[in-house]
mmCIF file of C-alpha atoms and ligand atoms in Angstrom:
data_model
loop_
_atom_site.group_PDB
_atom_site.id
_atom_site.type_symbol
_atom_site.label_atom_id
_atom_site.label_comp_id
_atom_site.label_asym_id
_atom_site.label_seq_id
_atom_site.Cartn_x
_atom_site.Cartn_y
_atom_site.Cartn_z
ATOM 1 C CA MET U 122 -3.096 -5.191 3.671
ATOM 2 C CA THR U 123 -5.177 -8.028 5.047
ATOM 3 C CA GLU U 124 -3.321 -11.327 5.486
ATOM 4 C CA GLY U 125 -5.603 -12.669 2.770
ATOM 5 C CA LEU U 126 -4.440 -10.097 0.262
ATOM 6 C CA ASN U 127 -0.760 -10.885 1.024
ATOM 7 C CA ARG U 128 -1.621 -14.482 0.184
ATOM 8 C CA ARG U 129 -3.504 -13.241 -2.885
ATOM 9 C CA LYS U 130 -0.824 -11.005 -4.297
ATOM 10 C CA PHE U 131 -2.485 -8.378 -6.430
ATOM 11 C CA LEU U 132 -0.813 -9.233 -9.725
ATOM 12 C CA HIS U 133 -1.159 -7.239 -12.867
ATOM 13 C CA THR U 134 1.096 -6.376 -15.749
ATOM 14 C CA ALA U 135 2.738 -3.041 -15.052
ATOM 15 C CA GLY U 136 2.588 -1.994 -18.663
ATOM 16 C CA VAL U 137 5.248 0.401 -19.794
ATOM 17 C CA GLY U 138 3.803 1.420 -23.110
ATOM 18 C CA ALA U 139 4.899 4.093 -25.559
ATOM 19 C CA GLY U 140 5.123 7.577 -24.131
ATOM 20 C CA ALA U 141 2.052 9.777 -24.528
ATOM 21 C CA CYS U 142 1.991 11.325 -27.997
ATOM 22 C CA LEU U 143 1.607 15.082 -28.037
ATOM 23 C CA VAL U 144 -1.252 16.208 -30.222
ATOM 24 C CA LEU U 145 0.082 19.233 -32.117
ATOM 25 C CA GLY U 146 -1.701 21.413 -34.596
ATOM 26 C CA THR U 147 -3.092 24.890 -35.097
ATOM 27 C CA SER U 148 -6.376 24.017 -36.844
ATOM 28 C CA ALA U 149 -9.697 24.394 -35.061
ATOM 29 C CA PHE U 150 -9.924 20.592 -35.186
ATOM 30 C CA ALA U 151 -6.575 20.286 -33.420
ATOM 31 C CA ALA U 152 -7.665 22.874 -30.863
ATOM 32 C CA GLY U 153 -10.944 20.989 -30.487
ATOM 33 C CA ALA U 154 -8.989 17.777 -30.141
ATOM 34 C CA ARG U 155 -6.779 19.402 -27.531
ATOM 35 C CA SER U 156 -9.830 20.562 -25.527
ATOM 36 C CA MET U 157 -11.056 16.959 -25.693
ATOM 37 C CA ASN U 158 -7.556 15.701 -25.036
ATOM 38 C CA PRO U 159 -5.832 18.088 -22.618
ATOM 39 C CA GLY U 160 -3.343 15.394 -21.682
ATOM 40 C CA GLY U 161 -2.262 14.794 -25.282
ATOM 41 C CA PHE U 162 -3.025 11.069 -25.081
ATOM 42 C CA ASP U 163 -3.354 8.880 -28.160
ATOM 43 C CA PRO U 164 -5.756 5.907 -27.782
ATOM 44 C CA GLY U 165 -3.931 4.064 -30.549
ATOM 45 C CA THR U 166 -0.480 4.086 -28.991
ATOM 46 C CA THR U 167 -1.232 4.504 -25.287
ATOM 47 C CA PRO U 168 -4.184 2.312 -24.314
ATOM 48 C CA LEU U 169 -6.014 2.831 -21.036
ATOM 49 C CA LYS U 170 -4.560 -0.353 -19.532
ATOM 50 C CA THR U 171 -1.028 1.043 -20.074
ATOM 51 C CA ILE U 172 -1.741 4.457 -18.591
ATOM 52 C CA ALA U 173 -3.414 2.800 -15.598
ATOM 53 C CA ALA U 174 -0.667 0.207 -15.117
ATOM 54 C CA ARG U 175 1.984 2.957 -14.916
ATOM 55 C CA LYS U 176 0.304 3.937 -11.626
ATOM 56 C CA GLY U 177 -0.161 0.367 -10.432
ATOM 57 C CA LEU U 178 -3.840 0.413 -11.365
ATOM 58 C CA LEU U 179 -5.669 -2.375 -13.186
ATOM 59 C CA TYR U 180 -8.089 -1.241 -15.891
ATOM 60 C CA GLY U 181 -10.605 -3.608 -17.456
ATOM 61 C CA THR U 182 -14.120 -4.078 -18.681
ATOM 62 C CA GLU U 183 -17.192 -6.243 -18.688
ATOM 63 C CA SER U 184 -18.217 -7.911 -21.892
ATOM 64 C CA THR U 185 -20.192 -10.931 -23.076
ATOM 65 C CA TYR U 186 -19.585 -13.973 -25.272
ATOM 66 C CA GLY U 187 -22.004 -12.547 -27.857
ATOM 67 C CA GLU U 188 -20.347 -9.134 -28.001
ATOM 68 C CA LEU U 189 -16.880 -10.672 -28.390
ATOM 69 C CA GLN U 190 -17.957 -12.434 -31.586
ATOM 70 C CA ASP U 191 -17.699 -8.939 -33.107
ATOM 71 C CA ALA U 192 -14.012 -9.117 -34.071
ATOM 72 C CA ALA U 193 -13.495 -5.348 -34.126
ATOM 73 C CA TYR U 194 -14.978 -5.055 -30.654
ATOM 74 C CA ALA U 195 -12.946 -7.985 -29.367
ATOM 75 C CA ASP U 196 -9.774 -6.236 -30.568
ATOM 76 C CA LEU U 197 -10.879 -2.961 -28.967
ATOM 77 C CA VAL U 198 -11.525 -4.696 -25.634
ATOM 78 C CA SER U 199 -8.190 -6.524 -25.537
ATOM 79 C CA SER U 200 -6.183 -3.555 -26.810
ATOM 80 C CA GLN U 201 -7.532 -1.194 -24.128
ATOM 81 C CA CYS U 202 -8.134 -3.514 -21.151
ATOM 82 C CA GLY U 203 -5.947 -5.614 -18.875
ATOM 83 C CA LEU U 204 -8.895 -7.552 -17.436
ATOM 84 C CA LEU U 205 -12.183 -9.015 -18.639
ATOM 85 C CA VAL U 206 -15.237 -9.782 -16.535
ATOM 86 C CA PRO U 207 -18.115 -11.741 -18.123
ATOM 87 C CA GLY U 208 -21.384 -9.807 -17.801
ATOM 88 C CA LEU U 209 -23.454 -12.974 -18.160
ATOM 89 C CA ALA U 210 -21.498 -16.219 -18.499
ATOM 90 C CA LEU U 211 -20.692 -16.838 -14.813
ATOM 91 C CA LYS U 212 -24.108 -16.038 -13.398
ATOM 92 C CA TRP U 213 -26.404 -18.802 -12.152
ATOM 93 C CA ASP U 214 -28.827 -18.552 -15.096
ATOM 94 C CA ALA U 215 -25.974 -19.106 -17.561
ATOM 95 C CA LEU U 216 -24.032 -21.720 -15.589
ATOM 96 C CA ARG U 217 -26.843 -23.884 -14.312
ATOM 97 C CA PRO U 218 -29.183 -25.357 -16.944
ATOM 98 C CA THR U 219 -30.486 -27.814 -14.332
ATOM 99 C CA PRO U 220 -30.021 -28.349 -10.576
ATOM 100 C CA GLU U 221 -27.643 -31.210 -11.377
ATOM 101 C CA THR U 222 -25.615 -29.723 -14.256
ATOM 102 C CA TYR U 223 -23.188 -26.891 -15.063
ATOM 103 C CA ASP U 224 -22.511 -25.282 -18.438
ATOM 104 C CA PHE U 225 -19.035 -23.717 -18.447
ATOM 105 C CA SER U 226 -18.856 -23.384 -22.231
ATOM 106 C CA LYS U 227 -19.137 -19.589 -22.464
ATOM 107 C CA GLY U 228 -17.205 -18.967 -19.258
ATOM 108 C CA ASP U 229 -14.379 -21.153 -20.574
ATOM 109 C CA TRP U 230 -14.465 -19.488 -24.007
ATOM 110 C CA MET U 231 -14.041 -16.118 -22.293
ATOM 111 C CA LEU U 232 -11.248 -17.449 -20.069
ATOM 112 C CA ASN U 233 -9.427 -18.621 -23.192
ATOM 113 C CA PHE U 234 -10.023 -15.216 -24.775
ATOM 114 C CA THR U 235 -8.210 -13.596 -21.854
ATOM 115 C CA ARG U 236 -5.336 -16.074 -21.940
ATOM 116 C CA GLN U 237 -4.816 -15.575 -25.692
ATOM 117 C CA ARG U 238 -4.792 -11.803 -25.216
ATOM 118 C CA ASP U 239 -2.753 -11.464 -22.021
ATOM 119 C CA MET U 240 -5.689 -10.284 -19.906
ATOM 120 C CA LYS U 241 -6.744 -11.109 -16.388
ATOM 121 C CA TYR U 242 -10.102 -12.760 -15.702
ATOM 122 C CA ARG U 243 -12.644 -11.838 -13.039
ATOM 123 C CA GLY U 244 -15.694 -13.777 -11.868
ATOM 124 C CA HIS U 245 -19.168 -12.246 -11.499
ATOM 125 C CA ALA U 246 -21.167 -13.273 -9.452
ATOM 126 C CA LEU U 247 -21.314 -16.270 -7.143
ATOM 127 C CA VAL U 248 -24.301 -15.132 -5.046
ATOM 128 C CA TRP U 249 -26.887 -12.650 -6.347
ATOM 129 C CA PHE U 250 -30.651 -12.361 -5.930
ATOM 130 C CA ALA U 251 -31.079 -11.900 -9.691
ATOM 131 C CA ALA U 252 -30.194 -13.942 -12.794
ATOM 132 C CA LEU U 253 -31.291 -17.128 -11.056
ATOM 133 C CA PRO U 254 -32.278 -20.026 -13.333
ATOM 134 C CA LYS U 255 -35.964 -20.682 -13.976
ATOM 135 C CA TRP U 256 -35.856 -23.902 -11.930
ATOM 136 C CA PHE U 257 -34.500 -22.185 -8.818
ATOM 137 C CA ASN U 258 -37.660 -21.037 -7.033
ATOM 138 C CA GLY U 259 -39.373 -24.403 -7.452
ATOM 139 C CA TYR U 260 -36.321 -26.361 -6.384
ATOM 140 C CA ALA U 261 -34.541 -24.473 -3.583
ATOM 141 C CA THR U 262 -35.846 -25.053 -0.049
ATOM 142 C CA PRO U 263 -34.542 -24.119 3.415
ATOM 143 C CA GLN U 264 -33.505 -27.796 3.685
ATOM 144 C CA ASN U 265 -31.424 -27.998 0.464
ATOM 145 C CA ALA U 266 -30.319 -24.373 0.024
ATOM 146 C CA LYS U 267 -27.036 -24.625 1.950
ATOM 147 C CA GLN U 268 -25.923 -27.640 -0.043
ATOM 148 C CA LEU U 269 -27.115 -25.972 -3.263
ATOM 149 C CA LEU U 270 -25.136 -22.794 -2.520
ATOM 150 C CA LEU U 271 -21.964 -24.500 -1.324
ATOM 151 C CA ALA U 272 -21.952 -27.045 -4.170
ATOM 152 C CA HIS U 273 -22.294 -24.177 -6.678
ATOM 153 C CA ILE U 274 -19.492 -22.116 -5.176
ATOM 154 C CA ASN U 275 -17.198 -25.096 -4.724
ATOM 155 C CA THR U 276 -17.758 -26.429 -8.263
ATOM 156 C CA VAL U 277 -17.542 -23.063 -10.032
ATOM 157 C CA VAL U 278 -14.624 -21.609 -8.051
ATOM 158 C CA LEU U 279 -12.667 -24.872 -8.255
ATOM 159 C CA HIS U 280 -13.273 -24.951 -12.024
ATOM 160 C CA TYR U 281 -11.444 -21.625 -12.372
ATOM 161 C CA ALA U 282 -9.110 -21.928 -9.380
ATOM 162 C CA GLY U 283 -5.803 -20.148 -9.890
ATOM 163 C CA LYS U 284 -7.078 -18.399 -13.036
ATOM 164 C CA MET U 285 -9.266 -15.726 -11.450
ATOM 165 C CA GLN U 286 -7.885 -12.328 -10.411
ATOM 166 C CA SER U 287 -10.970 -11.841 -8.234
ATOM 167 C CA TRP U 288 -14.533 -12.998 -7.652
ATOM 168 C CA ASP U 289 -17.657 -11.030 -6.815
ATOM 169 C CA VAL U 290 -18.644 -13.511 -4.129
ATOM 170 C CA ILE U 291 -21.609 -11.475 -2.899
ATOM 171 C CA ASN U 292 -23.448 -9.064 -5.210
ATOM 172 C CA GLU U 293 -26.014 -6.478 -4.049
ATOM 173 C CA ALA U 294 -26.837 -8.083 -0.692
ATOM 174 C CA LEU U 295 -27.856 -4.758 0.896
ATOM 175 C CA GLU U 296 -31.259 -3.102 0.482
ATOM 176 C CA PRO U 297 -32.313 -0.729 3.329
ATOM 177 C CA ASN U 298 -35.705 -0.292 1.592
ATOM 178 C CA ASP U 299 -36.484 -3.869 2.640
ATOM 179 C CA LYS U 300 -36.624 -2.438 6.183
ATOM 180 C CA ARG U 301 -34.599 -5.146 7.886
ATOM 181 C CA PRO U 302 -32.697 -3.929 10.986
ATOM 182 C CA ASP U 303 -29.490 -5.251 9.398
ATOM 183 C CA GLY U 304 -30.109 -3.531 6.058
ATOM 184 C CA LEU U 305 -29.855 -6.797 4.155
ATOM 185 C CA ARG U 306 -31.898 -7.373 1.001
ATOM 186 C CA ASN U 307 -34.776 -9.786 1.540
ATOM 187 C CA SER U 308 -33.328 -11.964 -1.246
ATOM 188 C CA PRO U 309 -34.064 -15.639 -1.943
ATOM 189 C CA TRP U 310 -30.743 -16.488 -0.283
ATOM 190 C CA LEU U 311 -31.633 -14.548 2.860
ATOM 191 C CA GLN U 312 -35.070 -16.141 3.021
ATOM 192 C CA LEU U 313 -33.600 -19.628 2.575
ATOM 193 C CA LEU U 314 -30.484 -19.390 4.748
ATOM 194 C CA GLY U 315 -30.668 -16.265 6.900
ATOM 195 C CA PRO U 316 -27.870 -13.636 7.075
ATOM 196 C CA ASP U 317 -25.163 -16.292 7.516
ATOM 197 C CA TYR U 318 -25.265 -17.072 3.778
ATOM 198 C CA ILE U 319 -22.760 -14.243 3.307
ATOM 199 C CA GLU U 320 -20.149 -15.767 5.635
ATOM 200 C CA MET U 321 -20.799 -19.244 4.186
ATOM 201 C CA ALA U 322 -20.176 -17.962 0.664
ATOM 202 C CA PHE U 323 -16.882 -16.213 1.429
ATOM 203 C CA ARG U 324 -15.507 -19.142 3.423
ATOM 204 C CA ALA U 325 -16.437 -21.617 0.659
ATOM 205 C CA ALA U 326 -14.897 -19.453 -2.068
ATOM 206 C CA SER U 327 -11.686 -19.047 -0.074
ATOM 207 C CA GLU U 328 -11.450 -22.802 0.460
ATOM 208 C CA ALA U 329 -11.930 -23.463 -3.264
ATOM 209 C CA ASP U 330 -9.447 -20.837 -4.481
ATOM 210 C CA PRO U 331 -6.940 -19.395 -1.971
ATOM 211 C CA HIS U 332 -5.509 -17.132 -4.704
ATOM 212 C CA ALA U 333 -8.506 -15.122 -5.902
ATOM 213 C CA ILE U 334 -9.289 -11.778 -4.316
ATOM 214 C CA LEU U 335 -12.755 -12.153 -2.773
ATOM 215 C CA VAL U 336 -15.060 -9.189 -3.198
ATOM 216 C CA TRP U 337 -18.398 -7.966 -1.830
ATOM 217 C CA ASN U 338 -19.862 -5.904 -4.664
ATOM 218 C CA GLU U 339 -22.553 -3.256 -4.086
ATOM 219 C CA ASN U 340 -24.577 -0.731 -6.112
ATOM 220 C CA PHE U 341 -26.014 2.724 -5.377
ATOM 221 C CA ILE U 342 -23.435 3.595 -2.722
ATOM 222 C CA GLU U 343 -21.713 6.399 -4.690
ATOM 223 C CA GLU U 344 -23.903 9.358 -3.692
ATOM 224 C CA ASP U 345 -24.235 11.426 -0.484
ATOM 225 C CA THR U 346 -27.978 10.934 -0.390
ATOM 226 C CA ALA U 347 -29.998 9.493 2.496
ATOM 227 C CA ALA U 348 -30.179 6.186 0.619
ATOM 228 C CA GLY U 349 -26.463 6.102 -0.152
ATOM 229 C CA ILE U 350 -25.485 7.101 3.375
ATOM 230 C CA ALA U 351 -27.760 4.430 4.898
ATOM 231 C CA LYS U 352 -26.554 1.669 2.596
ATOM 232 C CA ARG U 353 -22.898 2.484 3.228
ATOM 233 C CA ALA U 354 -23.468 2.501 7.005
ATOM 234 C CA PHE U 355 -24.941 -1.012 6.842
ATOM 235 C CA PHE U 356 -22.080 -2.073 4.563
ATOM 236 C CA VAL U 357 -19.473 -0.880 7.110
ATOM 237 C CA GLN U 358 -21.377 -2.626 9.917
ATOM 238 C CA HIS U 359 -21.374 -5.986 8.101
ATOM 239 C CA LEU U 360 -17.755 -5.678 6.973
ATOM 240 C CA LYS U 361 -16.536 -4.939 10.505
ATOM 241 C CA ARG U 362 -18.579 -7.794 11.974
ATOM 242 C CA LEU U 363 -17.449 -10.343 9.386
ATOM 243 C CA LEU U 364 -13.796 -9.301 9.341
ATOM 244 C CA GLY U 365 -13.864 -9.487 13.144
ATOM 245 C CA LYS U 366 -14.820 -13.169 12.766
ATOM 246 C CA GLY U 367 -11.978 -13.766 10.307
ATOM 247 C CA VAL U 368 -14.272 -14.114 7.282
ATOM 248 C CA PRO U 369 -11.978 -13.942 4.190
ATOM 249 C CA ILE U 370 -13.254 -10.758 2.539
ATOM 250 C CA HIS U 371 -10.410 -8.982 0.739
ATOM 251 C CA ALA U 372 -12.081 -6.140 -1.074
ATOM 252 C CA ILE U 373 -15.304 -4.346 -1.801
ATOM 253 C CA GLY U 374 -16.671 -3.535 -5.225
ATOM 254 C CA ILE U 375 -18.277 -0.145 -5.788
ATOM 255 C CA GLN U 376 -20.304 -0.673 -8.959
ATOM 256 C CA SER U 377 -20.337 3.039 -9.933
ATOM 257 C CA HIS U 378 -23.226 3.138 -12.408
ATOM 258 C CA LEU U 379 -23.213 6.936 -12.082
ATOM 259 C CA ILE U 380 -26.302 9.021 -12.832
ATOM 260 C CA GLY U 381 -25.368 12.118 -14.808
ATOM 261 C CA GLY U 382 -27.040 15.228 -13.379
ATOM 262 C CA ASN U 383 -27.270 13.936 -9.824
ATOM 263 C CA PRO U 384 -25.668 16.495 -7.489
ATOM 264 C CA ASN U 385 -24.190 14.347 -4.720
ATOM 265 C CA ILE U 386 -21.836 11.960 -6.508
ATOM 266 C CA ALA U 387 -18.706 11.054 -4.467
ATOM 267 C CA GLY U 388 -19.350 13.651 -1.754
ATOM 268 C CA PRO U 389 -17.519 14.033 1.586
ATOM 269 C CA GLN U 390 -19.427 11.204 3.289
ATOM 270 C CA PHE U 391 -18.698 8.848 0.400
ATOM 271 C CA GLN U 392 -15.038 9.788 0.750
ATOM 272 C CA GLN U 393 -15.182 9.035 4.480
ATOM 273 C CA PHE U 394 -16.651 5.629 3.605
ATOM 274 C CA ILE U 395 -13.759 4.829 1.277
ATOM 275 C CA ASP U 396 -11.303 5.834 3.999
ATOM 276 C CA GLN U 397 -13.167 3.688 6.567
ATOM 277 C CA VAL U 398 -13.053 0.652 4.260
ATOM 278 C CA SER U 399 -9.391 1.269 3.546
ATOM 279 C CA ASP U 400 -8.685 1.529 7.292
ATOM 280 C CA MET U 401 -10.151 -1.987 7.660
ATOM 281 C CA GLY U 402 -7.323 -3.195 5.425
ATOM 282 C CA LEU U 403 -9.642 -3.866 2.480
ATOM 283 C CA LYS U 404 -8.912 -2.996 -1.137
ATOM 284 C CA ILE U 405 -11.516 -1.271 -3.307
ATOM 285 C CA LEU U 406 -12.437 -2.072 -6.905
ATOM 286 C CA ILE U 407 -14.533 0.241 -9.045
ATOM 287 C CA THR U 408 -16.362 -2.634 -10.698
ATOM 288 C CA GLU U 409 -19.045 -1.493 -13.180
ATOM 289 C CA LEU U 410 -18.225 2.087 -14.167
ATOM 290 C CA ASP U 411 -20.474 3.896 -16.618
ATOM 291 C CA VAL U 412 -22.625 7.057 -16.696
ATOM 292 C CA LYS U 413 -26.375 7.102 -17.341
ATOM 293 C CA ASP U 414 -27.107 10.218 -19.442
ATOM 294 C CA PHE U 415 -30.944 10.314 -19.475
ATOM 295 C CA LYS U 416 -30.912 13.607 -17.503
ATOM 296 C CA LEU U 417 -28.247 15.251 -19.676
ATOM 297 C CA PRO U 418 -28.656 17.555 -22.726
ATOM 298 C CA ASN U 419 -29.419 16.174 -26.164
ATOM 299 C CA ASP U 420 -26.555 18.101 -27.803
ATOM 300 C CA ILE U 421 -23.663 15.656 -28.254
ATOM 301 C CA THR U 422 -20.825 18.051 -27.400
ATOM 302 C CA ALA U 423 -22.615 19.363 -24.297
ATOM 303 C CA ARG U 424 -23.598 15.841 -23.236
ATOM 304 C CA ASP U 425 -20.169 14.292 -23.818
ATOM 305 C CA THR U 426 -18.510 17.187 -21.980
ATOM 306 C CA ALA U 427 -20.849 16.692 -19.012
ATOM 307 C CA ILE U 428 -20.263 12.922 -18.977
ATOM 308 C CA ALA U 429 -16.482 13.326 -19.206
ATOM 309 C CA GLY U 430 -16.687 15.835 -16.336
ATOM 310 C CA ILE U 431 -18.534 13.311 -14.180
ATOM 311 C CA TYR U 432 -15.923 10.639 -14.904
ATOM 312 C CA THR U 433 -13.139 13.126 -14.099
ATOM 313 C CA GLN U 434 -14.636 14.276 -10.796
ATOM 314 C CA TYR U 435 -15.505 10.752 -9.687
ATOM 315 C CA LEU U 436 -12.205 9.131 -10.644
ATOM 316 C CA ASN U 437 -10.074 11.962 -9.233
ATOM 317 C CA THR U 438 -11.928 11.458 -5.936
ATOM 318 C CA VAL U 439 -11.667 7.684 -5.729
ATOM 319 C CA LEU U 440 -8.171 7.356 -7.212
ATOM 320 C CA ALA U 441 -6.793 9.774 -4.616
ATOM 321 C CA ARG U 442 -7.193 6.780 -2.275
ATOM 322 C CA LYS U 443 -4.525 4.131 -2.862
ATOM 323 C CA ALA U 444 -6.867 1.412 -1.580
ATOM 324 C CA VAL U 445 -8.620 1.759 -4.952
ATOM 325 C CA VAL U 446 -6.624 -0.675 -7.064
ATOM 326 C CA ALA U 447 -8.801 -1.383 -10.091
ATOM 327 C CA VAL U 448 -11.234 0.458 -12.358
ATOM 328 C CA LEU U 449 -13.526 -1.668 -14.514
ATOM 329 C CA SER U 450 -15.908 -0.217 -17.063
ATOM 330 C CA TRP U 451 -19.217 -1.914 -17.700
ATOM 331 C CA GLY U 452 -18.572 -2.106 -21.424
ATOM 332 C CA MET U 453 -16.171 -0.350 -23.784
ATOM 333 C CA SER U 454 -18.476 0.931 -26.535
ATOM 334 C CA ASP U 455 -21.906 2.559 -26.595
ATOM 335 C CA LYS U 456 -22.704 -0.018 -29.264
ATOM 336 C CA TYR U 457 -23.220 -2.634 -26.540
ATOM 337 C CA THR U 458 -24.149 -0.753 -23.385
ATOM 338 C CA TRP U 459 -26.893 -2.196 -21.157
ATOM 339 C CA ILE U 460 -27.973 1.412 -20.457
ATOM 340 C CA GLU U 461 -29.573 1.755 -23.909
ATOM 341 C CA LYS U 462 -32.366 -0.629 -22.865
ATOM 342 C CA ALA U 463 -32.344 -0.142 -19.094
ATOM 343 C CA TYR U 464 -32.146 3.683 -18.938
ATOM 344 C CA PRO U 465 -33.205 5.077 -22.355
ATOM 345 C CA ARG U 466 -33.225 8.823 -22.871
ATOM 346 C CA PRO U 467 -36.666 10.533 -22.934
ATOM 347 C CA ASP U 468 -35.729 12.136 -26.278
ATOM 348 C CA GLY U 469 -34.927 8.702 -27.707
ATOM 349 C CA ALA U 470 -31.374 9.761 -28.628
ATOM 350 C CA PRO U 471 -28.794 6.965 -28.359
ATOM 351 C CA VAL U 472 -27.040 6.964 -24.977
ATOM 352 C CA ARG U 473 -23.316 7.761 -24.744
ATOM 353 C CA PRO U 474 -21.967 6.300 -21.466
ATOM 354 C CA LEU U 475 -18.682 4.714 -22.442
ATOM 355 C CA ALA U 476 -15.090 5.323 -23.582
ATOM 356 C CA PHE U 477 -15.857 4.502 -27.222
ATOM 357 C CA ASP U 478 -18.958 5.605 -29.114
ATOM 358 C CA ALA U 479 -21.264 3.299 -31.072
ATOM 359 C CA ASN U 480 -18.895 3.541 -34.071
ATOM 360 C CA MET U 481 -16.044 2.541 -31.745
ATOM 361 C CA ASN U 482 -14.336 5.926 -31.916
ATOM 362 C CA PRO U 483 -12.823 7.211 -28.663
ATOM 363 C CA SER U 484 -15.142 9.659 -26.930
ATOM 364 C CA ARG U 485 -14.421 12.482 -24.475
ATOM 365 C CA THR U 486 -14.835 9.811 -21.826
ATOM 366 C CA TRP U 487 -11.787 7.939 -23.129
ATOM 367 C CA TYR U 488 -9.656 11.058 -22.607
ATOM 368 C CA ALA U 489 -11.180 11.674 -19.184
ATOM 369 C CA LEU U 490 -10.266 8.127 -18.128
ATOM 370 C CA ALA U 491 -6.751 8.525 -19.535
ATOM 371 C CA LYS U 492 -6.200 11.835 -17.725
ATOM 372 C CA ALA U 493 -7.580 10.503 -14.430
ATOM 373 C CA PHE U 494 -5.345 7.420 -14.533
ATOM 374 C CA ASP U 495 -2.321 9.539 -15.514
ATOM 375 C CA SER U 496 -3.000 12.007 -12.672
ATOM 376 C CA ALA U 497 -3.540 9.315 -10.040
ATOM 377 C CA PRO U 498 -0.934 8.735 -7.318
ATOM 378 C CA SER U 499 1.077 5.538 -7.835
ATOM 379 C CA ARG U 500 -0.077 2.458 -5.913
HETATM 380 O O1 G3I P 881 -29.591 -12.663 -25.011
HETATM 381 C C1 G3I P 881 -30.993 -12.687 -24.690
HETATM 382 C C2 G3I P 881 -31.820 -12.520 -25.962
HETATM 383 O O2 G3I P 881 -31.605 -13.638 -26.811
HETATM 384 C C3 G3I P 881 -33.306 -12.405 -25.603
HETATM 385 O O3 G3I P 881 -34.062 -12.160 -26.771
HETATM 386 C C4 G3I P 881 -33.466 -11.235 -24.618
HETATM 387 C C5 G3I P 881 -34.907 -11.035 -24.205
HETATM 388 O O4 G3I P 881 -35.214 -11.910 -23.182
HETATM 389 O O5 G3I P 881 -32.678 -11.499 -23.418
HETATM 390 C C6 G3I P 881 -31.297 -11.559 -23.733
HETATM 391 O O6 G3I P 881 -30.567 -11.820 -22.548
HETATM 392 C C7 G3I P 881 -30.523 -10.697 -21.663
HETATM 393 C C8 G3I P 881 -29.033 -10.340 -21.413
HETATM 394 O O7 G3I P 881 -28.921 -9.278 -20.459
HETATM 395 C C9 G3I P 881 -28.342 -9.911 -22.696
HETATM 396 O O8 G3I P 881 -28.913 -8.703 -23.136
HETATM 397 C C10 G3I P 881 -31.169 -11.096 -20.354
HETATM 398 O O9 G3I P 881 -32.554 -11.299 -20.577
HETATM 399 C C11 G3I P 881 -30.966 -9.976 -19.339
HETATM 400 O O10 G3I P 881 -31.455 -10.391 -18.060
HETATM 401 C C12 G3I P 881 -29.485 -9.660 -19.193
HETATM 402 O O11 G3I P 881 -29.385 -8.532 -18.327
HETATM 403 C C13 G3I P 881 -28.098 -8.380 -17.709
HETATM 404 C C14 G3I P 881 -28.361 -8.232 -16.196
HETATM 405 O O12 G3I P 881 -27.148 -7.906 -15.501
HETATM 406 C C15 G3I P 881 -28.890 -9.547 -15.610
HETATM 407 O O13 G3I P 881 -27.915 -10.561 -15.777
HETATM 408 C C16 G3I P 881 -27.462 -7.098 -18.261
HETATM 409 O O14 G3I P 881 -27.114 -7.292 -19.620
HETATM 410 C C17 G3I P 881 -26.220 -6.772 -17.436
HETATM 411 O O15 G3I P 881 -25.651 -5.543 -17.866
HETATM 412 C C18 G3I P 881 -26.613 -6.641 -15.962
HETATM 413 O O16 G3I P 881 -25.450 -6.378 -15.233
HETATM 414 C C19 G3I P 881 -25.695 -6.072 -13.846
HETATM 415 C C20 G3I P 881 -24.588 -6.718 -13.021
HETATM 416 O O17 G3I P 881 -24.574 -8.115 -13.240
HETATM 417 C C21 G3I P 881 -24.768 -6.387 -11.547
HETATM 418 N N1 G3I P 881 -24.804 -4.927 -11.360
HETATM 419 C C22 G3I P 881 -25.840 -4.243 -12.144
HETATM 420 C C23 G3I P 881 -25.636 -4.547 -13.633
HETATM 421 C C24 G3I P 881 -26.651 -3.809 -14.476
HETATM 422 O O18 G3I P 881 -27.930 -4.251 -14.170
#
């Protein structure tokens, strides 16, 4: 464990919920249910957060202020999840109406939601190339950018100090396709401040909240493809360099927006990467888990079975490593998934990436998550 993580004890409720209920029955439905539910789990009495907590794992989800106005969905989120991460409310475009002002209203509403429902809270994201406010490009200059970045981090992290389980300090800073020798994304922050913006951000966040776990969150690093291999190599390079300088990075986030039908998910080189990161003393969070199904069959049973299989294979692989301490879904119901708009199916059928379908019934994915958490070694 890094010194930082000892200081930032990884706290979560070790839920000891009701025992798993055995699904009994001889009808075809019961048999069908059993095939969907080999572990005999019951979403109503044994929520995912409880199954995960039994193994020392934290399970949570992303959601938004708007989605949580749907009372049924709000209850589903808090009943199944031990942590909430705002998908929008803590990004620059939501927090910063002007260069001089902050709007914490939705971020605070969601913090209160977690406190009323015994959930942990996670911040996303302090530094990202996207979701920047409209005024940003016309306002930020190489002369004011450091002050702009540090004032933002200091103000926002201080505002939530002591209440955040973790922060995505840096989000998606790597992009080998930008052809830099260091593999960094040619983002506005890089153009304004150079590569040191990453160190600046972590040091400022650590100063403002010595208790939050500080995370570098990345996407498209889950596959053993040339792109995934290259991105992970740059990631390891930067982590080693920064940790060697004592930069307070405590964990990495592997977003895990998995692409159903892709052949190289969580292959041997990905597994080596996880072991390398773990050997650096870092923890690993699976931060934005879902499965894009645009390549998968139209038939619901075939598609759901394929999706559940991808979740099973991926989670069994990552959870075999005890450095993986949290699994966060990017949404709990297909009713609100970002994938519907961002990765629609060519046949126009509604997508089915999450643990609950659009009618908020548990899908095969729910049972795959439950089984993977239940089969995981204890942390
Ligand atoms: O709510 C407004 C709506 O009123 C308006 O009519 C509509 C059209 O402009 O926009 C709506 O806001 C959109 C918001 O999602 C809610 O749907 C924003 O434009 C849109 O930019 C925003 O996209 C989010 C995106 O991050 C950018 O913040 C996605 O929902 C969210 O899922 C996505 O999440 C990212 C993570 O932060 C980082 N990792 C990748 C992940 C997926 O892209």
